[in-house]
PDB file of C-alpha atoms in Angstrom:
ATOM      1  CA  MET A  11      -3.500  22.361  22.240  1.00  0.00           C
ATOM      2  CA  LYS A  12      -4.867  18.813  22.144  1.00  0.00           C
ATOM      3  CA  TYR A  13      -5.477  16.875  18.921  1.00  0.00           C
ATOM      4  CA  ILE A  14      -7.689  13.805  18.526  1.00  0.00           C
ATOM      5  CA  VAL A  15      -6.176  11.405  15.974  1.00  0.00           C
ATOM      6  CA  GLY A  16      -8.284   8.881  14.055  1.00  0.00           C
ATOM      7  CA  ALA A  17      -6.863   5.458  13.199  1.00  0.00           C
ATOM      8  CA  ARG A  18      -7.872   1.869  12.572  1.00  0.00           C
ATOM      9  CA  GLY A  19      -7.587  -0.371  15.583  1.00  0.00           C
ATOM     10  CA  SER A  20      -5.080  -2.770  14.000  1.00  0.00           C
ATOM     11  CA  GLN A  21      -1.669  -3.205  15.591  1.00  0.00           C
ATOM     12  CA  LEU A  22       0.061  -1.748  12.550  1.00  0.00           C
ATOM     13  CA  SER A  23      -2.249   1.261  12.356  1.00  0.00           C
ATOM     14  CA  ILE A  24      -1.763   2.074  16.040  1.00  0.00           C
ATOM     15  CA  ALA A  25       2.016   1.625  15.700  1.00  0.00           C
ATOM     16  CA  GLN A  26       2.078   3.955  12.687  1.00  0.00           C
ATOM     17  CA  THR A  27      -0.063   6.506  14.491  1.00  0.00           C
ATOM     18  CA  ASN A  28       2.156   6.423  17.566  1.00  0.00           C
ATOM     19  CA  TRP A  29       5.177   6.957  15.303  1.00  0.00           C
ATOM     20  CA  VAL A  30       3.482   9.967  13.690  1.00  0.00           C
ATOM     21  CA  ILE A  31       2.656  11.373  17.130  1.00  0.00           C
ATOM     22  CA  SER A  32       6.268  10.935  18.275  1.00  0.00           C
ATOM     23  CA  GLU A  33       7.467  12.849  15.203  1.00  0.00           C
ATOM     24  CA  LEU A  34       4.902  15.595  15.779  1.00  0.00           C
ATOM     25  CA  LYS A  35       5.930  15.968  19.410  1.00  0.00           C
ATOM     26  CA  LYS A  36       9.488  16.720  18.270  1.00  0.00           C
ATOM     27  CA  VAL A  37       8.286  19.807  16.376  1.00  0.00           C
ATOM     28  CA  ASN A  38       5.260  20.619  18.554  1.00  0.00           C
ATOM     29  CA  PRO A  39       6.392  19.853  22.127  1.00  0.00           C
ATOM     30  CA  ASP A  40       3.533  21.803  23.714  1.00  0.00           C
ATOM     31  CA  CYS A  41       0.787  19.824  21.953  1.00  0.00           C
ATOM     32  CA  GLU A  42      -1.019  16.719  23.196  1.00  0.00           C
ATOM     33  CA  TYR A  43      -2.377  13.883  21.067  1.00  0.00           C
ATOM     34  CA  GLU A  44      -5.014  11.244  21.777  1.00  0.00           C
ATOM     35  CA  ILE A  45      -5.766   8.275  19.481  1.00  0.00           C
ATOM     36  CA  LYS A  46      -9.364   7.385  18.690  1.00  0.00           C
ATOM     37  CA  SER A  47      -9.639   3.853  17.311  1.00  0.00           C
ATOM     38  CA  ILE A  48     -12.229   3.370  14.542  1.00  0.00           C
ATOM     39  CA  THR A  49     -13.421   0.077  13.011  1.00  0.00           C
ATOM     40  CA  THR A  50     -13.538  -0.042   9.196  1.00  0.00           C
ATOM     41  CA  LYS A  51     -15.231  -2.321   6.663  1.00  0.00           C
ATOM     42  CA  GLY A  52     -11.859  -3.927   5.942  1.00  0.00           C
ATOM     43  CA  ASP A  53     -11.600  -4.944   9.602  1.00  0.00           C
ATOM     44  CA  THR A  54     -14.990  -6.662   9.694  1.00  0.00           C
ATOM     45  CA  ASP A  55     -15.121  -8.266   6.220  1.00  0.00           C
ATOM     46  CA  SER A  56     -13.212 -11.550   6.254  1.00  0.00           C
ATOM     47  CA  ARG A  57     -13.113 -12.014   2.490  1.00  0.00           C
ATOM     48  CA  PRO A  58      -9.762 -11.747   0.670  1.00  0.00           C
ATOM     49  CA  LEU A  59      -9.101  -8.061   0.028  1.00  0.00           C
ATOM     50  CA  PHE A  60      -9.036  -8.283  -3.760  1.00  0.00           C
ATOM     51  CA  THR A  61     -12.564  -9.757  -3.891  1.00  0.00           C
ATOM     52  CA  ILE A  62     -14.192  -6.826  -2.069  1.00  0.00           C
ATOM     53  CA  ASN A  63     -15.695  -4.477  -4.640  1.00  0.00           C
ATOM     54  CA  GLN A  64     -15.113  -1.246  -2.736  1.00  0.00           C
ATOM     55  CA  LYS A  65     -12.335   1.327  -2.617  1.00  0.00           C
ATOM     56  CA  GLY A  66     -11.126   2.698   0.697  1.00  0.00           C
ATOM     57  CA  ILE A  67     -12.209  -0.316   2.771  1.00  0.00           C
ATOM     58  CA  PHE A  68      -9.600   0.534   5.432  1.00  0.00           C
ATOM     59  CA  GLU A  69     -10.084   4.281   5.203  1.00  0.00           C
ATOM     60  CA  LYS A  70     -13.658   5.454   4.667  1.00  0.00           C
ATOM     61  CA  GLU A  71     -14.991   5.273   8.229  1.00  0.00           C
ATOM     62  CA  VAL A  72     -11.861   6.890   9.664  1.00  0.00           C
ATOM     63  CA  ASP A  73     -11.943   9.781   7.203  1.00  0.00           C
ATOM     64  CA  ARG A  74     -15.670  10.260   7.807  1.00  0.00           C
ATOM     65  CA  ALA A  75     -14.752  10.963  11.429  1.00  0.00           C
ATOM     66  CA  VAL A  76     -12.328  13.641  10.205  1.00  0.00           C
ATOM     67  CA  SER A  77     -14.878  15.331   7.953  1.00  0.00           C
ATOM     68  CA  GLN A  78     -17.510  15.233  10.728  1.00  0.00           C
ATOM     69  CA  LYS A  79     -15.014  16.779  13.189  1.00  0.00           C
ATOM     70  CA  GLU A  80     -15.031  13.771  15.510  1.00  0.00           C
ATOM     71  CA  VAL A  81     -11.231  13.695  15.129  1.00  0.00           C
ATOM     72  CA  ASP A  82      -8.775  16.370  13.975  1.00  0.00           C
ATOM     73  CA  PHE A  83      -6.812  14.234  11.530  1.00  0.00           C
ATOM     74  CA  ALA A  84      -6.294  10.593  10.555  1.00  0.00           C
ATOM     75  CA  VAL A  85      -3.261   8.382   9.946  1.00  0.00           C
ATOM     76  CA  HIS A  86      -3.349   5.762   7.175  1.00  0.00           C
ATOM     77  CA  SER A  87      -1.114   3.446   5.219  1.00  0.00           C
ATOM     78  CA  LEU A  88      -1.060   5.550   2.072  1.00  0.00           C
ATOM     79  CA  LYS A  89      -1.818   2.674  -0.287  1.00  0.00           C
ATOM     80  CA  ASP A  90      -5.175   2.261   1.523  1.00  0.00           C
ATOM     81  CA  VAL A  91      -6.213   5.830   0.621  1.00  0.00           C
ATOM     82  CA  PRO A  92      -8.148   6.080  -2.672  1.00  0.00           C
ATOM     83  CA  SER A  93      -7.454   8.938  -5.058  1.00  0.00           C
ATOM     84  CA  GLU A  94     -11.038  10.195  -4.741  1.00  0.00           C
ATOM     85  CA  LEU A  95     -11.058  11.671  -1.236  1.00  0.00           C
ATOM     86  CA  ASP A  96     -14.123  13.540  -0.027  1.00  0.00           C
ATOM     87  CA  GLU A  97     -13.851  17.139  -1.260  1.00  0.00           C
ATOM     88  CA  SER A  98     -13.683  18.371   2.343  1.00  0.00           C
ATOM     89  CA  LEU A  99     -10.471  16.396   2.974  1.00  0.00           C
ATOM     90  CA  ILE A 100      -6.849  16.476   1.813  1.00  0.00           C
ATOM     91  CA  ILE A 101      -3.695  14.453   2.363  1.00  0.00           C
ATOM     92  CA  ALA A 102      -2.070  17.136   4.491  1.00  0.00           C
ATOM     93  CA  SER A 103       1.261  15.404   5.087  1.00  0.00           C
ATOM     94  CA  ILE A 104       3.357  12.478   3.869  1.00  0.00           C
ATOM     95  CA  PRO A 105       6.280  11.788   6.255  1.00  0.00           C
ATOM     96  CA  LYS A 106       9.488  10.113   5.126  1.00  0.00           C
ATOM     97  CA  ARG A 107       8.720   6.846   3.424  1.00  0.00           C
ATOM     98  CA  GLU A 108       9.776   3.481   4.832  1.00  0.00           C
ATOM     99  CA  ALA A 109      11.232   0.664   2.713  1.00  0.00           C
ATOM    100  CA  VAL A 110       9.050   0.072  -0.362  1.00  0.00           C
ATOM    101  CA  ASN A 111       9.931  -3.581  -1.007  1.00  0.00           C
ATOM    102  CA  ASP A 112       8.130  -6.794  -0.092  1.00  0.00           C
ATOM    103  CA  VAL A 113       9.716  -9.630   1.895  1.00  0.00           C
ATOM    104  CA  PHE A 114       9.510 -13.429   1.904  1.00  0.00           C
ATOM    105  CA  ILE A 115       9.098 -15.236   5.242  1.00  0.00           C
ATOM    106  CA  SER A 116       9.238 -19.030   5.314  1.00  0.00           C
ATOM    107  CA  SER A 117       8.994 -21.767   7.931  1.00  0.00           C
ATOM    108  CA  ASP A 118      12.445 -23.141   7.073  1.00  0.00           C
ATOM    109  CA  ASP A 119      14.238 -19.886   6.101  1.00  0.00           C
ATOM    110  CA  SER A 120      13.987 -20.729   2.402  1.00  0.00           C
ATOM    111  CA  SER A 121      13.949 -17.940  -0.160  1.00  0.00           C
ATOM    112  CA  LEU A 122      11.342 -17.598  -2.894  1.00  0.00           C
ATOM    113  CA  GLU A 123      13.894 -18.928  -5.372  1.00  0.00           C
ATOM    114  CA  ASN A 124      14.782 -22.119  -3.470  1.00  0.00           C
ATOM    115  CA  ILE A 125      11.662 -23.034  -1.488  1.00  0.00           C
ATOM    116  CA  LYS A 126      10.488 -26.598  -2.128  1.00  0.00           C
ATOM    117  CA  LYS A 127       8.312 -27.414  -5.131  1.00  0.00           C
ATOM    118  CA  GLY A 128       4.619 -27.454  -4.222  1.00  0.00           C
ATOM    119  CA  ALA A 129       5.059 -25.124  -1.240  1.00  0.00           C
ATOM    120  CA  VAL A 130       1.963 -23.165  -0.173  1.00  0.00           C
ATOM    121  CA  ILE A 131       2.594 -19.423  -0.071  1.00  0.00           C
ATOM    122  CA  GLY A 132       0.125 -16.971   1.453  1.00  0.00           C
ATOM    123  CA  THR A 133      -0.503 -13.340   0.547  1.00  0.00           C
ATOM    124  CA  SER A 134      -3.315 -10.816   0.871  1.00  0.00           C
ATOM    125  CA  SER A 135      -2.362  -9.144  -2.422  1.00  0.00           C
ATOM    126  CA  LEU A 136      -3.180 -10.250  -5.947  1.00  0.00           C
ATOM    127  CA  ARG A 137      -0.161  -8.283  -7.201  1.00  0.00           C
ATOM    128  CA  ARG A 138       2.109 -10.349  -4.952  1.00  0.00           C
ATOM    129  CA  ALA A 139       0.332 -13.590  -5.855  1.00  0.00           C
ATOM    130  CA  VAL A 140       0.829 -13.008  -9.566  1.00  0.00           C
ATOM    131  CA  GLN A 141       4.516 -12.187  -9.155  1.00  0.00           C
ATOM    132  CA  VAL A 142       5.150 -15.234  -6.953  1.00  0.00           C
ATOM    133  CA  SER A 143       3.534 -17.430  -9.603  1.00  0.00           C
ATOM    134  CA  ARG A 144       5.624 -15.850 -12.351  1.00  0.00           C
ATOM    135  CA  ILE A 145       8.862 -16.527 -10.489  1.00  0.00           C
ATOM    136  CA  ARG A 146       7.828 -19.944  -9.121  1.00  0.00           C
ATOM    137  CA  PRO A 147       5.039 -21.517 -11.193  1.00  0.00           C
ATOM    138  CA  ASP A 148       5.590 -24.775  -9.287  1.00  0.00           C
ATOM    139  CA  VAL A 149       4.252 -23.451  -5.940  1.00  0.00           C
ATOM    140  CA  THR A 150       0.669 -22.873  -4.763  1.00  0.00           C
ATOM    141  CA  VAL A 151      -0.388 -19.347  -3.816  1.00  0.00           C
ATOM    142  CA  LYS A 152      -3.381 -18.890  -1.523  1.00  0.00           C
ATOM    143  CA  PRO A 153      -5.144 -15.886   0.050  1.00  0.00           C
ATOM    144  CA  ILE A 154      -4.322 -15.068   3.672  1.00  0.00           C
ATOM    145  CA  ARG A 155      -5.915 -12.530   6.016  1.00  0.00           C
ATOM    146  CA  GLY A 156      -5.117 -11.263   9.485  1.00  0.00           C
ATOM    147  CA  ASN A 157      -2.750  -8.717  10.975  1.00  0.00           C
ATOM    148  CA  ILE A 158       0.968  -8.960  10.287  1.00  0.00           C
ATOM    149  CA  GLU A 159       1.859 -10.971  13.380  1.00  0.00           C
ATOM    150  CA  THR A 160      -1.024 -13.398  12.709  1.00  0.00           C
ATOM    151  CA  ARG A 161       0.143 -13.911   9.144  1.00  0.00           C
ATOM    152  CA  ILE A 162       3.720 -14.479  10.287  1.00  0.00           C
ATOM    153  CA  LYS A 163       2.534 -17.159  12.733  1.00  0.00           C
ATOM    154  CA  LYS A 164       0.623 -18.859   9.905  1.00  0.00           C
ATOM    155  CA  ALA A 165       3.888 -19.348   8.010  1.00  0.00           C
ATOM    156  CA  SER A 166       4.605 -22.288  10.283  1.00  0.00           C
ATOM    157  CA  GLY A 167       4.511 -25.083   7.713  1.00  0.00           C
ATOM    158  CA  GLU A 168       1.031 -26.328   8.719  1.00  0.00           C
ATOM    159  CA  ASP A 169      -1.281 -24.397   6.384  1.00  0.00           C
ATOM    160  CA  PHE A 170       1.344 -22.182   4.753  1.00  0.00           C
ATOM    161  CA  ASP A 171       5.028 -22.782   4.093  1.00  0.00           C
ATOM    162  CA  ALA A 172       5.722 -19.082   3.525  1.00  0.00           C
ATOM    163  CA  ILE A 173       4.121 -15.666   3.231  1.00  0.00           C
ATOM    164  CA  VAL A 174       4.861 -12.461   1.333  1.00  0.00           C
ATOM    165  CA  LEU A 175       4.183  -9.034   2.825  1.00  0.00           C
ATOM    166  CA  ALA A 176       5.571  -5.497   2.951  1.00  0.00           C
ATOM    167  CA  GLN A 177       8.817  -4.826   4.815  1.00  0.00           C
ATOM    168  CA  ALA A 178       7.486  -1.459   6.026  1.00  0.00           C
ATOM    169  CA  GLY A 179       4.878  -3.096   8.239  1.00  0.00           C
ATOM    170  CA  ILE A 180       7.440  -5.366   9.900  1.00  0.00           C
ATOM    171  CA  SER A 181       9.748  -2.409  10.492  1.00  0.00           C
ATOM    172  CA  ARG A 182       7.044  -0.201  11.989  1.00  0.00           C
ATOM    173  CA  LEU A 183       5.826  -2.963  14.306  1.00  0.00           C
ATOM    174  CA  GLY A 184       9.374  -3.873  15.316  1.00  0.00           C
ATOM    175  CA  VAL A 185       8.675  -7.562  14.733  1.00  0.00           C
ATOM    176  CA  ASP A 186      11.725  -9.768  15.233  1.00  0.00           C
ATOM    177  CA  VAL A 187      11.480 -12.192  12.326  1.00  0.00           C
ATOM    178  CA  LYS A 188      13.922 -13.488   9.745  1.00  0.00           C
ATOM    179  CA  PHE A 189      13.021 -12.610   6.171  1.00  0.00           C
ATOM    180  CA  SER A 190      14.416 -12.432   2.649  1.00  0.00           C
ATOM    181  CA  PRO A 191      13.979  -9.004   1.001  1.00  0.00           C
ATOM    182  CA  LEU A 192      12.467  -9.126  -2.488  1.00  0.00           C
ATOM    183  CA  SER A 193      14.156  -6.786  -4.959  1.00  0.00           C
ATOM    184  CA  ILE A 194      11.951  -4.007  -6.341  1.00  0.00           C
ATOM    185  CA  GLU A 195      13.580  -4.644  -9.738  1.00  0.00           C
ATOM    186  CA  THR A 196      12.199  -8.186  -9.912  1.00  0.00           C
ATOM    187  CA  PHE A 197       9.245  -7.993  -7.501  1.00  0.00           C
ATOM    188  CA  SER A 198       7.453  -4.688  -8.038  1.00  0.00           C
ATOM    189  CA  PRO A 199       5.783  -3.044  -5.006  1.00  0.00           C
ATOM    190  CA  SER A 200       2.333  -1.507  -4.822  1.00  0.00           C
ATOM    191  CA  PRO A 201       2.048   2.195  -5.687  1.00  0.00           C
ATOM    192  CA  GLY A 202       2.386   4.103  -2.412  1.00  0.00           C
ATOM    193  CA  GLN A 203       3.807   1.145  -0.494  1.00  0.00           C
ATOM    194  CA  GLY A 204       5.835   2.066   2.578  1.00  0.00           C
ATOM    195  CA  ALA A 205       4.309   5.543   2.911  1.00  0.00           C
ATOM    196  CA  ILE A 206       1.997   7.054   5.517  1.00  0.00           C
ATOM    197  CA  ALA A 207      -0.759   9.527   4.639  1.00  0.00           C
ATOM    198  CA  ILE A 208      -2.072  12.009   7.196  1.00  0.00           C
ATOM    199  CA  VAL A 209      -5.543  13.239   6.228  1.00  0.00           C
ATOM    200  CA  SER A 210      -7.086  16.435   7.581  1.00  0.00           C
ATOM    201  CA  ARG A 211      -9.949  18.780   6.730  1.00  0.00           C
ATOM    202  CA  ALA A 212      -9.032  20.964   3.774  1.00  0.00           C
ATOM    203  CA  ASP A 213     -10.123  24.138   5.561  1.00  0.00           C
ATOM    204  CA  ASP A 214      -8.245  23.447   8.812  1.00  0.00           C
ATOM    205  CA  GLU A 215      -5.228  25.621   8.084  1.00  0.00           C
ATOM    206  CA  ASN A 216      -3.719  25.411  11.568  1.00  0.00           C
ATOM    207  CA  THR A 217      -3.743  21.607  11.623  1.00  0.00           C
ATOM    208  CA  ILE A 218      -2.387  21.422   8.064  1.00  0.00           C
ATOM    209  CA  SER A 219       0.462  23.788   8.976  1.00  0.00           C
ATOM    210  CA  MET A 220       1.298  21.658  12.010  1.00  0.00           C
ATOM    211  CA  LEU A 221       1.252  18.412  10.005  1.00  0.00           C
ATOM    212  CA  LYS A 222       3.405  19.875   7.217  1.00  0.00           C
ATOM    213  CA  LYS A 223       6.283  20.126   9.686  1.00  0.00           C
ATOM    214  CA  ILE A 224       6.893  16.380   9.398  1.00  0.00           C
ATOM    215  CA  GLU A 225       6.373  16.059   5.644  1.00  0.00           C
ATOM    216  CA  ASP A 226       9.217  14.698   3.506  1.00  0.00           C
ATOM    217  CA  ALA A 227       9.356  16.572   0.195  1.00  0.00           C
ATOM    218  CA  ASP A 228      10.809  13.733  -1.909  1.00  0.00           C
ATOM    219  CA  SER A 229       8.370  11.185  -0.472  1.00  0.00           C
ATOM    220  CA  ARG A 230       5.469  13.473  -1.372  1.00  0.00           C
ATOM    221  CA  LEU A 231       6.669  13.919  -4.958  1.00  0.00           C
ATOM    222  CA  GLU A 232       7.350  10.204  -5.472  1.00  0.00           C
ATOM    223  CA  ILE A 233       3.921   9.308  -4.107  1.00  0.00           C
ATOM    224  CA  GLU A 234       2.218  11.876  -6.331  1.00  0.00           C
ATOM    225  CA  ALA A 235       3.830  10.297  -9.404  1.00  0.00           C
ATOM    226  CA  GLU A 236       2.745   6.792  -8.384  1.00  0.00           C
ATOM    227  CA  ARG A 237      -0.805   7.865  -7.531  1.00  0.00           C
ATOM    228  CA  ALA A 238      -1.146   9.813 -10.790  1.00  0.00           C
ATOM    229  CA  LEU A 239      -0.178   6.639 -12.639  1.00  0.00           C
ATOM    230  CA  SER A 240      -2.676   4.502 -10.693  1.00  0.00           C
ATOM    231  CA  ASP A 241      -5.406   7.057 -11.245  1.00  0.00           C
ATOM    232  CA  TYR A 242      -4.702   7.203 -14.969  1.00  0.00           C
ATOM    233  CA  VAL A 243      -4.871   3.454 -15.523  1.00  0.00           C
ATOM    234  CA  ASP A 244      -7.521   3.023 -12.791  1.00  0.00           C
ATOM    235  CA  SER A 245      -5.649   0.251 -11.015  1.00  0.00           C
ATOM    236  CA  GLY A 246      -6.806  -0.886  -7.594  1.00  0.00           C
ATOM    237  CA  CYS A 247      -5.883  -3.593  -5.126  1.00  0.00           C
ATOM    238  CA  ARG A 248      -7.360  -6.198  -7.475  1.00  0.00           C
ATOM    239  CA  PHE A 249      -5.552  -5.255 -10.681  1.00  0.00           C
ATOM    240  CA  PRO A 250      -1.948  -6.505 -10.601  1.00  0.00           C
ATOM    241  CA  LEU A 251       0.139  -3.377 -11.101  1.00  0.00           C
ATOM    242  CA  GLY A 252       3.408  -2.493  -9.386  1.00  0.00           C
ATOM    243  CA  ALA A 253       5.094   0.897  -9.446  1.00  0.00           C
ATOM    244  CA  TYR A 254       7.777   2.884  -7.682  1.00  0.00           C
ATOM    245  CA  ALA A 255       9.209   6.349  -8.217  1.00  0.00           C
ATOM    246  CA  LYS A 256      12.697   7.434  -7.183  1.00  0.00           C
ATOM    247  CA  SER A 257      14.075  10.961  -7.032  1.00  0.00           C
ATOM    248  CA  ASN A 258      17.594  11.704  -8.228  1.00  0.00           C
ATOM    249  CA  GLY A 259      18.582  15.345  -8.040  1.00  0.00           C
ATOM    250  CA  SER A 260      16.100  17.360 -10.096  1.00  0.00           C
ATOM    251  CA  GLU A 261      14.828  14.260 -11.901  1.00  0.00           C
ATOM    252  CA  MET A 262      12.575  11.365 -11.009  1.00  0.00           C
ATOM    253  CA  THR A 263      12.245   7.911 -12.554  1.00  0.00           C
ATOM    254  CA  LEU A 264       8.966   6.025 -12.415  1.00  0.00           C
ATOM    255  CA  THR A 265       9.167   2.285 -13.041  1.00  0.00           C
ATOM    256  CA  VAL A 266       5.973   0.330 -13.675  1.00  0.00           C
ATOM    257  CA  PHE A 267       5.094  -3.330 -14.136  1.00  0.00           C
ATOM    258  CA  ALA A 268       1.600  -4.482 -15.107  1.00  0.00           C
ATOM    259  CA  PHE A 269       0.525  -8.115 -15.168  1.00  0.00           C
ATOM    260  CA  SER A 270      -2.339 -10.126 -16.547  1.00  0.00           C
ATOM    261  CA  VAL A 271      -4.273 -11.692 -13.698  1.00  0.00           C
ATOM    262  CA  ASP A 272      -2.926 -15.158 -14.547  1.00  0.00           C
ATOM    263  CA  GLY A 273       0.632 -13.811 -14.612  1.00  0.00           C
ATOM    264  CA  LYS A 274       1.339 -15.061 -18.131  1.00  0.00           C
ATOM    265  CA  GLN A 275       1.671 -11.582 -19.662  1.00  0.00           C
ATOM    266  CA  SER A 276       3.416  -8.467 -18.399  1.00  0.00           C
ATOM    267  CA  LEU A 277       4.240  -4.928 -19.453  1.00  0.00           C
ATOM    268  CA  HIS A 278       7.179  -2.791 -18.303  1.00  0.00           C
ATOM    269  CA  VAL A 279       7.525   0.991 -18.532  1.00  0.00           C
ATOM    270  CA  SER A 280      10.266   3.223 -17.139  1.00  0.00           C
ATOM    271  CA  LYS A 281       9.937   7.002 -17.492  1.00  0.00           C
ATOM    272  CA  THR A 282      12.247   9.783 -16.307  1.00  0.00           C
ATOM    273  CA  GLY A 283      11.118  13.382 -15.977  1.00  0.00           C
ATOM    274  CA  SER A 284      11.206  16.494 -13.819  1.00  0.00           C
ATOM    275  CA  LYS A 285      10.875  15.774 -10.113  1.00  0.00           C
ATOM    276  CA  ASN A 286       8.763  18.900  -9.775  1.00  0.00           C
ATOM    277  CA  ASP A 287       6.054  17.663 -12.145  1.00  0.00           C
ATOM    278  CA  PRO A 288       5.287  14.216 -10.715  1.00  0.00           C
ATOM    279  CA  LYS A 289       1.678  14.078 -11.900  1.00  0.00           C
ATOM    280  CA  PHE A 290       2.765  14.629 -15.495  1.00  0.00           C
ATOM    281  CA  LEU A 291       5.348  11.854 -15.099  1.00  0.00           C
ATOM    282  CA  GLY A 292       2.693   9.487 -13.742  1.00  0.00           C
ATOM    283  CA  LYS A 293       0.288  10.329 -16.552  1.00  0.00           C
ATOM    284  CA  SER A 294       3.044   9.881 -19.170  1.00  0.00           C
ATOM    285  CA  ALA A 295       3.876   6.427 -17.832  1.00  0.00           C
ATOM    286  CA  GLY A 296       0.161   5.612 -17.838  1.00  0.00           C
ATOM    287  CA  GLU A 297      -0.192   6.728 -21.446  1.00  0.00           C
ATOM    288  CA  GLU A 298       2.700   4.488 -22.477  1.00  0.00           C
ATOM    289  CA  LEU A 299       1.128   1.566 -20.619  1.00  0.00           C
ATOM    290  CA  ARG A 300      -2.117   2.126 -22.496  1.00  0.00           C
ATOM    291  CA  LYS A 301      -0.289   2.224 -25.817  1.00  0.00           C
ATOM    292  CA  LYS A 302       1.314  -1.090 -24.928  1.00  0.00           C
ATOM    293  CA  GLY A 303      -2.104  -2.619 -24.200  1.00  0.00           C
ATOM    294  CA  VAL A 304      -2.552  -2.459 -20.430  1.00  0.00           C
ATOM    295  CA  ASN A 305      -6.349  -2.434 -20.831  1.00  0.00           C
ATOM    296  CA  ASP A 306      -6.161  -5.838 -22.501  1.00  0.00           C
ATOM    297  CA  LEU A 307      -4.373  -7.247 -19.444  1.00  0.00           C
ATOM    298  CA  ALA A 308      -7.332  -6.252 -17.281  1.00  0.00           C
ATOM    299  CA  LEU A 309      -9.813  -8.302 -19.303  1.00  0.00           C
ATOM    300  CA  ASN A 310     -11.490 -11.186 -17.506  1.00  0.00           C
ATOM    301  CA  TRP A 311      -9.734 -10.409 -14.233  1.00  0.00           C
ATOM    302  CA  ARG A 312     -12.923 -10.756 -12.181  1.00  0.00           C
ATOM    303  CA  GLU A 313     -13.471 -14.365 -13.256  1.00  0.00           C
ATOM    304  CA  LYS A 314      -9.819 -15.188 -12.712  1.00  0.00           C
ATOM    305  CA  VAL A 315      -9.858 -13.666  -9.213  1.00  0.00           C
ATOM    306  CA  GLU A 316     -12.895 -15.719  -8.228  1.00  0.00           C
ATOM    307  CA  GLU A 317     -11.301 -18.846  -9.654  1.00  0.00           C
ATOM    308  CA  TRP A 318      -8.035 -18.196  -7.781  1.00  0.00           C
ATOM    309  CA  ASN A 319      -9.873 -17.415  -4.558  1.00  0.00           C
ATOM    310  CA  LYS A 320     -11.624 -20.799  -4.656  1.00  0.00           C
ATOM    311  CA  SER A 321      -8.396 -22.738  -5.188  1.00  0.00           C
TER     312      SER A 321
END
């Protein structure tokens, strides 16, 4: 049996897809896999990600190929997959999650805490930008685009003194670079960060069964809690919200941080509930955020984003 696998053409996407294929070959040694590279809107639009008014900018074209049977399944960074998938598609498998934290990479091996005043720090994420500014209001944060290795090269001290990005991407690419891990307790990650989503057609039972062989049960449950939270408060890549869920025996704790777009206000919620009802846990955390005024934090974010993008 031969499967055609859809993926973005980025280095990270291909590396993730090759990792998925290697895991699948362990449990399906008689199967063959071929990668079909697909260009997405996110690959061709050079604007900072948080200014693009569209969900699924790194996912839509790839998943369209799945639904139209041009490929058998697709591999994504899970945080790129919107909650509203086409009704013909499902997230068939979530393999074991990588590290969820972000990292700080600087030209002189400084940490976020001790980098020089006035340093220019690059990030593609508004959530990261807000948290950097909260911790170090005396630095300048600017948008940065490009693949991971390109961004790392930009942290040379010419245009940027440092960058912030996810540890999972560095790990999956095998990039040899010195970095300072940022604690998830003080620098909250994006919901779904570090996880891979494998999308297939909902009616393709044989492919789903094959993909389920590499699913990690705890990763699936943790992701479902985080996505239920995001869906409830309708956060996207432009609204600064961090969240991570962690299983512990039969329980799961979901920790959430929400920020005003200027970073001056924040909300914190931590909820513990049954691991086997992650969507209820996510909704409960979302309800508490709403009671605390999370909708007020979202006010005027569009103007603030445009202002920050021009800086």
